Amino acid sequence: MEGDRDYREGADYRVNVKSKKHVREQLEKYTDLFKKFLDGQCHISEEDKTKLLKEMVVNFEFTVQENLVVGGLSWDEASEDYCEDYESTITDIMDEKIVETACKRNSYPKQIRNLDVRSLRAERKLLGLYEQAVKPQDLKPDPAQEFVIRNVSAAAPAVFKQASTVMKSSDDEEKRLKRREKNRVAAQRSRKRQTQRADELHEAYECLEQENSLLRKEVQILIEEQQRLTDALKAHEPLCPILNCGMTSTSRSIGTVSPEFMSR
């Protein structure tokens, strides 16, 4: 027990680091953490928070520095620019891995070969122990089945030809039905166009009939007006001898409306 106690007392439990610069960078991160912690304390004034922050940072840094060793030296003894050579460390690790890989390449194939040989021997033993539980028998074909198979084989080409003919006829019938449907649709469209044309002609005929009736009415009005004017002139003819000469020439030039025009 005393020996263990002496060993514990003489042992160095400080953490060995490789650079003071990296440690300082990590310590600066804890300053913000302490500041956030003090900001959450509402009952402490700003001056007290500033003092407490400084004390906490100083105590924390001092404690960390006391428990660190930089390259085997204490914090104060080590220089600020001290930093171990990482390249040499990485090179040593790579060399160890290369040697380990080379050893595995030499040893693993031999182990795999022994396992393959053992597996092949085990398979051969299993094949030697295998026995046929059922003896194979020669199957003789049935003459009736052979006759049926021969007939089916002989009738197959004719059936195939008949099936192809039926398929072609069905295709032709389908084409014929499509053509008939197409002609029916075309005839329906033609009848529809003819009906529309007949309706248009009927509407035009009705319009012309209406115009003709209007023209007849206008002609009748003009004839009546002419008759009225003629009667008026005849009534004034005894009073004005000049009208006598004018009436004869006017009657000759105007004439009468033909009954054919009135029938139109």
Tab-separated table of C-alpha atoms in Angstrom:
chain	number	residue	atom	x	y	z
A	1	MET	CA	0.000	0.000	0.000
A	2	GLU	CA	2.814	2.398	0.849
A	3	GLY	CA	4.519	1.586	-2.470
A	4	ASP	CA	1.329	2.348	-4.377
A	5	ARG	CA	0.916	5.582	-2.467
A	6	ASP	CA	4.474	6.620	-3.309
A	7	TYR	CA	3.898	5.722	-6.949
A	8	ARG	CA	0.762	7.838	-7.060
A	9	GLU	CA	2.467	10.747	-5.376
A	10	GLY	CA	5.406	10.653	-7.775
A	11	ALA	CA	3.327	10.164	-10.960
A	12	ASP	CA	2.714	13.088	-13.299
A	13	TYR	CA	-0.977	13.286	-14.242
A	14	ARG	CA	-0.624	16.400	-16.365
A	15	VAL	CA	-1.849	16.256	-19.965
A	16	ASN	CA	0.828	16.446	-22.633
A	17	VAL	CA	-0.025	18.819	-25.499
A	18	LYS	CA	1.884	19.663	-28.650
A	19	SER	CA	1.304	23.401	-29.030
A	20	LYS	CA	0.545	26.324	-26.711
A	21	LYS	CA	-1.110	28.167	-29.590
A	22	HIS	CA	-3.871	25.597	-29.937
A	23	VAL	CA	-4.475	25.636	-26.182
A	24	ARG	CA	-4.865	29.425	-26.160
A	25	GLU	CA	-7.356	29.213	-29.028
A	26	GLN	CA	-9.442	26.741	-27.050
A	27	LEU	CA	-9.269	28.884	-23.896
A	28	GLU	CA	-10.592	31.905	-25.788
A	29	LYS	CA	-13.721	29.942	-26.660
A	30	TYR	CA	-14.531	29.464	-22.970
A	31	THR	CA	-14.453	33.234	-22.386
A	32	ASP	CA	-17.674	33.612	-24.394
A	33	LEU	CA	-19.191	30.729	-22.439
A	34	PHE	CA	-18.471	32.429	-19.107
A	35	LYS	CA	-19.862	35.701	-20.447
A	36	LYS	CA	-23.131	34.043	-21.474
A	37	PHE	CA	-23.366	32.435	-18.052
A	38	LEU	CA	-22.958	35.788	-16.274
A	39	ASP	CA	-25.427	37.513	-18.610
A	40	GLY	CA	-28.094	35.156	-17.327
A	41	GLN	CA	-27.571	36.397	-13.757
A	42	CYS	CA	-29.927	39.377	-13.522
A	43	HIS	CA	-29.257	40.178	-9.840
A	44	ILE	CA	-25.566	41.014	-10.500
A	45	SER	CA	-24.572	44.470	-11.691
A	46	GLU	CA	-22.511	45.082	-14.823
A	47	GLU	CA	-19.372	46.080	-12.888
A	48	ASP	CA	-19.546	42.937	-10.776
A	49	LYS	CA	-20.099	40.853	-13.900
A	50	THR	CA	-16.952	42.347	-15.488
A	51	LYS	CA	-14.871	41.635	-12.368
A	52	LEU	CA	-16.230	38.123	-12.014
A	53	LEU	CA	-15.588	37.424	-15.691
A	54	LYS	CA	-11.954	38.465	-15.377
A	55	GLU	CA	-11.464	36.393	-12.221
A	56	MET	CA	-13.141	33.326	-13.723
A	57	VAL	CA	-11.088	33.538	-16.927
A	58	VAL	CA	-7.818	34.023	-15.023
A	59	ASN	CA	-8.522	31.174	-12.594
A	60	PHE	CA	-9.629	28.854	-15.393
A	61	GLU	CA	-6.565	29.595	-17.534
A	62	PHE	CA	-4.244	29.195	-14.545
A	63	THR	CA	-5.813	25.846	-13.613
A	64	VAL	CA	-5.590	24.560	-17.181
A	65	GLN	CA	-1.974	25.704	-17.535
A	66	GLU	CA	-1.028	23.976	-14.268
A	67	ASN	CA	-2.453	20.661	-15.553
A	68	LEU	CA	-0.760	20.787	-18.979
A	69	VAL	CA	2.685	19.821	-20.224
A	70	VAL	CA	3.915	21.188	-23.532
A	71	GLY	CA	6.315	18.691	-25.052
A	72	GLY	CA	7.403	17.462	-21.603
A	73	LEU	CA	7.936	21.009	-20.283
A	74	SER	CA	5.723	23.034	-18.002
A	75	TRP	CA	3.610	25.864	-19.374
A	76	ASP	CA	6.029	28.593	-18.295
A	77	GLU	CA	9.125	26.717	-19.486
A	78	ALA	CA	7.771	25.969	-22.966
A	79	SER	CA	8.152	28.587	-25.677
A	80	GLU	CA	5.190	30.183	-27.418
A	81	ASP	CA	6.219	28.920	-30.862
A	82	TYR	CA	6.830	25.345	-29.771
A	83	CYS	CA	5.021	22.777	-31.925
A	84	GLU	CA	5.813	19.134	-32.530
A	85	ASP	CA	6.501	17.944	-36.025
A	86	TYR	CA	3.228	16.437	-37.197
A	87	GLU	CA	4.725	15.280	-40.475
A	88	SER	CA	7.181	12.945	-38.755
A	89	THR	CA	4.404	11.496	-36.624
A	90	ILE	CA	2.205	10.885	-39.667
A	91	THR	CA	5.152	9.314	-41.510
A	92	ASP	CA	5.769	6.903	-38.640
A	93	ILE	CA	2.108	5.917	-38.571
A	94	MET	CA	2.090	5.355	-42.346
A	95	ASP	CA	5.215	3.172	-42.090
A	96	GLU	CA	3.599	1.044	-39.402
A	97	LYS	CA	0.442	0.602	-41.487
A	98	ILE	CA	2.450	-0.340	-44.584
A	99	VAL	CA	4.389	-2.992	-42.664
A	100	GLU	CA	1.178	-4.339	-41.135
A	101	THR	CA	-0.501	-4.543	-44.560
A	102	ALA	CA	2.496	-6.348	-46.072
A	103	CYS	CA	2.440	-8.912	-43.277
A	104	LYS	CA	-1.275	-9.513	-43.800
A	105	ARG	CA	-0.749	-9.989	-47.547
A	106	ASN	CA	1.828	-12.686	-46.817
A	107	SER	CA	-0.096	-14.507	-44.096
A	108	TYR	CA	-3.758	-14.343	-45.174
A	109	PRO	CA	-3.425	-16.179	-48.537
A	110	LYS	CA	-1.779	-19.116	-46.775
A	111	GLN	CA	-4.605	-19.297	-44.249
A	112	ILE	CA	-7.228	-19.076	-47.005
A	113	ARG	CA	-5.486	-21.836	-48.968
A	114	ASN	CA	-5.619	-24.215	-46.000
A	115	LEU	CA	-9.324	-23.502	-45.577
A	116	ASP	CA	-9.969	-24.160	-49.281
A	117	VAL	CA	-8.148	-27.491	-49.123
A	118	ARG	CA	-10.162	-28.528	-46.086
A	119	SER	CA	-13.443	-27.598	-47.745
A	120	LEU	CA	-12.551	-29.569	-50.903
A	121	ARG	CA	-11.657	-32.635	-48.841
A	122	ALA	CA	-14.921	-32.389	-46.947
A	123	GLU	CA	-16.875	-32.184	-50.230
A	124	ARG	CA	-15.113	-35.272	-51.571
A	125	LYS	CA	-15.937	-37.197	-48.415
A	126	LEU	CA	-19.574	-36.196	-48.717
A	127	LEU	CA	-19.636	-37.317	-52.357
A	128	GLY	CA	-18.112	-40.653	-51.379
A	129	LEU	CA	-20.766	-41.205	-48.729
A	130	TYR	CA	-23.593	-40.473	-51.194
A	131	GLU	CA	-25.613	-43.549	-52.233
A	132	GLN	CA	-28.451	-43.767	-54.713
A	133	ALA	CA	-31.562	-44.636	-52.728
A	134	VAL	CA	-33.701	-45.220	-55.838
A	135	LYS	CA	-32.469	-47.146	-58.833
A	136	PRO	CA	-33.260	-45.459	-62.141
A	137	GLN	CA	-35.532	-47.306	-64.559
A	138	ASP	CA	-35.727	-47.107	-68.310
A	139	LEU	CA	-39.029	-45.596	-69.370
A	140	LYS	CA	-40.539	-47.171	-72.458
A	141	PRO	CA	-42.806	-44.942	-74.529
A	142	ASP	CA	-46.475	-45.931	-74.855
A	143	PRO	CA	-47.432	-46.779	-78.480
A	144	ALA	CA	-50.821	-45.081	-78.083
A	145	GLN	CA	-49.183	-41.873	-76.904
A	146	GLU	CA	-46.684	-42.020	-79.757
A	147	PHE	CA	-49.574	-42.347	-82.230
A	148	VAL	CA	-51.347	-39.340	-80.707
A	149	ILE	CA	-48.158	-37.282	-80.747
A	150	ARG	CA	-47.500	-38.234	-84.367
A	151	ASN	CA	-51.036	-37.224	-85.393
A	152	VAL	CA	-50.769	-33.925	-83.537
A	153	SER	CA	-47.421	-33.171	-85.172
A	154	ALA	CA	-48.846	-33.976	-88.611
A	155	ALA	CA	-51.963	-31.843	-88.077
A	156	ALA	CA	-50.062	-28.893	-86.603
A	157	PRO	CA	-49.084	-27.273	-89.962
A	158	ALA	CA	-52.668	-27.439	-91.269
A	159	VAL	CA	-54.024	-25.994	-88.027
A	160	PHE	CA	-51.435	-23.250	-88.131
A	161	LYS	CA	-52.320	-22.453	-91.741
A	162	GLN	CA	-56.032	-22.400	-90.902
A	163	ALA	CA	-55.395	-20.143	-87.918
A	164	SER	CA	-53.368	-17.746	-90.055
A	165	THR	CA	-56.178	-17.699	-92.643
A	166	VAL	CA	-58.748	-16.964	-89.946
A	167	MET	CA	-56.568	-14.180	-88.587
A	168	LYS	CA	-56.180	-12.673	-92.053
A	169	SER	CA	-59.934	-12.911	-92.687
A	170	SER	CA	-60.603	-11.279	-89.332
A	171	ASP	CA	-58.173	-8.501	-90.265
A	172	ASP	CA	-59.928	-8.052	-93.631
A	173	GLU	CA	-63.318	-8.002	-91.924
A	174	GLU	CA	-62.061	-5.420	-89.465
A	175	LYS	CA	-60.735	-3.270	-92.323
A	176	ARG	CA	-64.070	-3.647	-94.138
A	177	LEU	CA	-65.982	-2.575	-91.045
A	178	LYS	CA	-63.700	0.421	-90.600
A	179	ARG	CA	-64.166	1.391	-94.250
A	180	ARG	CA	-67.943	1.002	-93.934
A	181	GLU	CA	-67.983	3.134	-90.803
A	182	LYS	CA	-65.858	5.740	-92.542
A	183	ASN	CA	-68.240	5.801	-95.544
A	184	ARG	CA	-71.238	6.057	-93.218
A	185	VAL	CA	-69.694	9.022	-91.422
A	186	ALA	CA	-68.842	10.669	-94.768
A	187	ALA	CA	-72.409	10.130	-96.062
A	188	GLN	CA	-73.823	11.547	-92.846
A	189	ARG	CA	-71.619	14.608	-93.199
A	190	SER	CA	-72.681	14.989	-96.868
A	191	ARG	CA	-76.368	14.776	-95.940
A	192	LYS	CA	-75.804	17.311	-93.222
A	193	ARG	CA	-74.122	19.689	-95.666
A	194	GLN	CA	-76.967	19.213	-98.179
A	195	THR	CA	-79.531	19.919	-95.474
A	196	GLN	CA	-77.663	23.052	-94.466
A	197	ARG	CA	-77.473	24.143	-98.119
A	198	ALA	CA	-81.215	23.537	-98.606
A	199	ASP	CA	-81.956	25.538	-95.458
A	200	GLU	CA	-79.790	28.382	-96.742
A	201	LEU	CA	-81.559	28.330	-100.147
A	202	HIS	CA	-84.959	28.296	-98.453
A	203	GLU	CA	-83.980	31.274	-96.324
A	204	ALA	CA	-82.725	33.120	-99.434
A	205	TYR	CA	-85.994	32.286	-101.264
A	206	GLU	CA	-88.042	33.636	-98.370
A	207	CYS	CA	-85.955	36.834	-98.352
A	208	LEU	CA	-86.500	37.267	-102.108
A	209	GLU	CA	-90.234	36.656	-101.714
A	210	GLN	CA	-90.395	39.332	-99.042
A	211	GLU	CA	-88.490	41.776	-101.254
A	212	ASN	CA	-90.777	40.921	-104.219
A	213	SER	CA	-93.888	41.559	-102.143
A	214	LEU	CA	-92.467	44.901	-100.998
A	215	LEU	CA	-91.697	45.849	-104.610
A	216	ARG	CA	-95.245	44.922	-105.669
A	217	LYS	CA	-96.651	47.126	-102.950
A	218	GLU	CA	-94.442	50.022	-104.053
A	219	VAL	CA	-95.476	49.548	-107.727
A	220	GLN	CA	-99.143	49.471	-106.707
A	221	ILE	CA	-98.658	52.685	-104.749
A	222	LEU	CA	-96.947	54.296	-107.766
A	223	ILE	CA	-99.805	53.219	-110.101
A	224	GLU	CA	-102.363	54.612	-107.720
A	225	GLU	CA	-100.394	57.870	-107.494
A	226	GLN	CA	-100.192	58.006	-111.295
A	227	GLN	CA	-103.937	57.440	-111.594
A	228	ARG	CA	-104.615	60.143	-109.032
A	229	LEU	CA	-102.370	62.608	-110.891
A	230	THR	CA	-104.033	61.710	-114.205
A	231	ASP	CA	-107.476	62.317	-112.764
A	232	ALA	CA	-106.325	65.630	-111.334
A	233	LEU	CA	-104.964	66.725	-114.707
A	234	LYS	CA	-108.172	65.730	-116.419
A	235	ALA	CA	-110.126	67.762	-113.912
A	236	HIS	CA	-107.987	70.848	-114.604
A	237	GLU	CA	-107.895	70.370	-118.370
A	238	PRO	CA	-111.007	72.515	-119.153
A	239	LEU	CA	-109.569	75.325	-117.056
A	240	CYS	CA	-106.092	75.376	-118.729
A	241	PRO	CA	-105.886	74.831	-122.510
A	242	ILE	CA	-102.087	74.290	-122.260
A	243	LEU	CA	-102.669	71.111	-120.344
A	244	ASN	CA	-104.521	69.631	-123.300
A	245	CYS	CA	-101.363	69.454	-125.387
A	246	GLY	CA	-99.272	68.291	-122.450
A	247	MET	CA	-101.672	65.520	-121.561
A	248	THR	CA	-101.473	63.900	-124.953
A	249	SER	CA	-97.667	63.871	-124.977
A	250	THR	CA	-97.499	62.772	-121.356
A	251	SER	CA	-99.927	59.930	-121.917
A	252	ARG	CA	-97.919	58.764	-124.899
A	253	SER	CA	-94.571	58.898	-123.092
A	254	ILE	CA	-95.728	57.369	-119.810
A	255	GLY	CA	-98.058	54.741	-121.265
A	256	THR	CA	-99.385	52.045	-118.973
A	257	VAL	CA	-97.696	49.399	-116.840
A	258	SER	CA	-97.747	45.967	-118.428
A	259	PRO	CA	-99.708	43.236	-116.644
A	260	GLU	CA	-96.623	40.940	-116.816
A	261	PHE	CA	-94.653	43.382	-114.603
A	262	MET	CA	-97.545	43.470	-112.155
A	263	SER	CA	-97.674	39.676	-112.055
A	264	ARG	CA	-94.006	39.562	-111.109
